PDB file of C-alpha atoms in Angstrom:
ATOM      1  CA  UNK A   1       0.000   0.000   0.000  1.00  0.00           C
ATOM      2  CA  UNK A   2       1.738   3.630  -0.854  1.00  0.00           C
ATOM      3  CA  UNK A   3       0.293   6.877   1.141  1.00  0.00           C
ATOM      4  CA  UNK A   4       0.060   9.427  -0.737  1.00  0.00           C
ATOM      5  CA  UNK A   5      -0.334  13.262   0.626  1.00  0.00           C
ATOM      6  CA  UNK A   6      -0.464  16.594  -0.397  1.00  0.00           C
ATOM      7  CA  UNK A   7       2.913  18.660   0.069  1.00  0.00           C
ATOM      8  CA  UNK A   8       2.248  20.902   2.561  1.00  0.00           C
ATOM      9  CA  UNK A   9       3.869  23.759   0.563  1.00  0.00           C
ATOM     10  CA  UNK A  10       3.058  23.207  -2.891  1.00  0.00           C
ATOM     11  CA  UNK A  11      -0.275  21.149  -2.722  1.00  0.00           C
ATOM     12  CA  UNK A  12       1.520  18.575  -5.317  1.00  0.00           C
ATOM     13  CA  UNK A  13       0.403  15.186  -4.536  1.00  0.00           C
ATOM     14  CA  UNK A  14       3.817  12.858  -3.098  1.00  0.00           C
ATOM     15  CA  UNK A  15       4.137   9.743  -1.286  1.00  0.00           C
ATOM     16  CA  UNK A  16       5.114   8.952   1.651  1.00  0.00           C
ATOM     17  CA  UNK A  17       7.281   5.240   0.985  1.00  0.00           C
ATOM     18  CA  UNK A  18      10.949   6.208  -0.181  1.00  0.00           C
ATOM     19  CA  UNK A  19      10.428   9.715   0.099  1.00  0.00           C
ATOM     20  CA  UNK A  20      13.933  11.362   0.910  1.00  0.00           C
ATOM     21  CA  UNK A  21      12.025  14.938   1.590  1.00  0.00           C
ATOM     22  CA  UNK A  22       9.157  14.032   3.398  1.00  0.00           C
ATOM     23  CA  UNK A  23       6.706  15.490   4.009  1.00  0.00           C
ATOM     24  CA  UNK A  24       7.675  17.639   0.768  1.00  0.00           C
ATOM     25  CA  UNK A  25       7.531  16.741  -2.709  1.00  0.00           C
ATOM     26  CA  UNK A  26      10.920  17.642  -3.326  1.00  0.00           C
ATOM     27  CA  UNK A  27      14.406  19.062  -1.904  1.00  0.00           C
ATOM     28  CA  UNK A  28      12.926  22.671  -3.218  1.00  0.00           C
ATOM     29  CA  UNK A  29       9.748  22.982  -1.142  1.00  0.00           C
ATOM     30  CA  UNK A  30      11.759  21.605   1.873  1.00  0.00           C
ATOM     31  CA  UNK A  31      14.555  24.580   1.839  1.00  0.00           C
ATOM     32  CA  UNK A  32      11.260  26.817   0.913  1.00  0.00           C
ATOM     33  CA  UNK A  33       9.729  26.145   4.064  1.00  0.00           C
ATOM     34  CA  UNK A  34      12.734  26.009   6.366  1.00  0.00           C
ATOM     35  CA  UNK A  35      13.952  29.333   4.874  1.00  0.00           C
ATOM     36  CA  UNK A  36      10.246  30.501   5.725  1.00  0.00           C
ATOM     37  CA  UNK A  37      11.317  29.511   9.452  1.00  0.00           C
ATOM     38  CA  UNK A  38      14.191  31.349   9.273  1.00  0.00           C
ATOM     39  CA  UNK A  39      13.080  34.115   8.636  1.00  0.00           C
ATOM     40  CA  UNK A  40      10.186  34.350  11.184  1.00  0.00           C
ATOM     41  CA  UNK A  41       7.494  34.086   9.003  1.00  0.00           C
ATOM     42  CA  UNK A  42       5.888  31.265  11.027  1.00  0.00           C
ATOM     43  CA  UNK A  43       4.649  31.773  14.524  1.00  0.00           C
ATOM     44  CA  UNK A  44       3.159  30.457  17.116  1.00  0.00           C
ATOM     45  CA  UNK A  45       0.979  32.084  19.313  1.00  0.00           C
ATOM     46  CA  UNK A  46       1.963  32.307  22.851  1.00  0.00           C
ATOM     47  CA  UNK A  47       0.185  34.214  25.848  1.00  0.00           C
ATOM     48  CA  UNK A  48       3.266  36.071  27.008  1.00  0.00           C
ATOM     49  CA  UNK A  49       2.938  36.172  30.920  1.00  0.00           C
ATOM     50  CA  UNK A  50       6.569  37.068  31.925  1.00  0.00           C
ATOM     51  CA  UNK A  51       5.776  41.399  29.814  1.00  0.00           C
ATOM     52  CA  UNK A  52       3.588  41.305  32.962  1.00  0.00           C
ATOM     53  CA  UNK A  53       6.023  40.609  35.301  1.00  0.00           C
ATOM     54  CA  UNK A  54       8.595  43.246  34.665  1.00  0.00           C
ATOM     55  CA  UNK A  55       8.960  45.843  37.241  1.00  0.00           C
ATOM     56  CA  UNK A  56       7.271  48.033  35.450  1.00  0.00           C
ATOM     57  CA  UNK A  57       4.315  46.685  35.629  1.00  0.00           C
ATOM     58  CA  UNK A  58       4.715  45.654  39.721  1.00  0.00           C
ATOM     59  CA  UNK A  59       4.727  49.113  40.518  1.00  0.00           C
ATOM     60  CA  UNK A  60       0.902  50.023  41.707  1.00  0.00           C
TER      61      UNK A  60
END
């Protein structure tokens, strides 16, 4: 049985089985996507509790 998927930057369908870049189609979409991490255009949302805590904010 070969799983197949979508590449999860270029939509192209791939398998899975003797895949050297998976989850990507290719080498291309893989440095694609980590340069996208590099530069900070992925991020994850984060409550950011310790801004609160500074001493600015202590003094009431």
């Amino acid at each position: 049985m070969v799983t197949e998927l979508n590449c999860p930057r270029c939509q192209k369908l791939t398998t899975w089985q003797d895949n050297p870049y998976r989850p990507f189609c290719s080498e291309r979409c893989r440095l694609i996507d980590l340069g996208a991490w590099a530069n900070e255009d992925y991020k994850i949302a984060s409550q950011d509790s310790a801004s609160n805590n500074t001493p600015e904010h202590d003094q009431d």
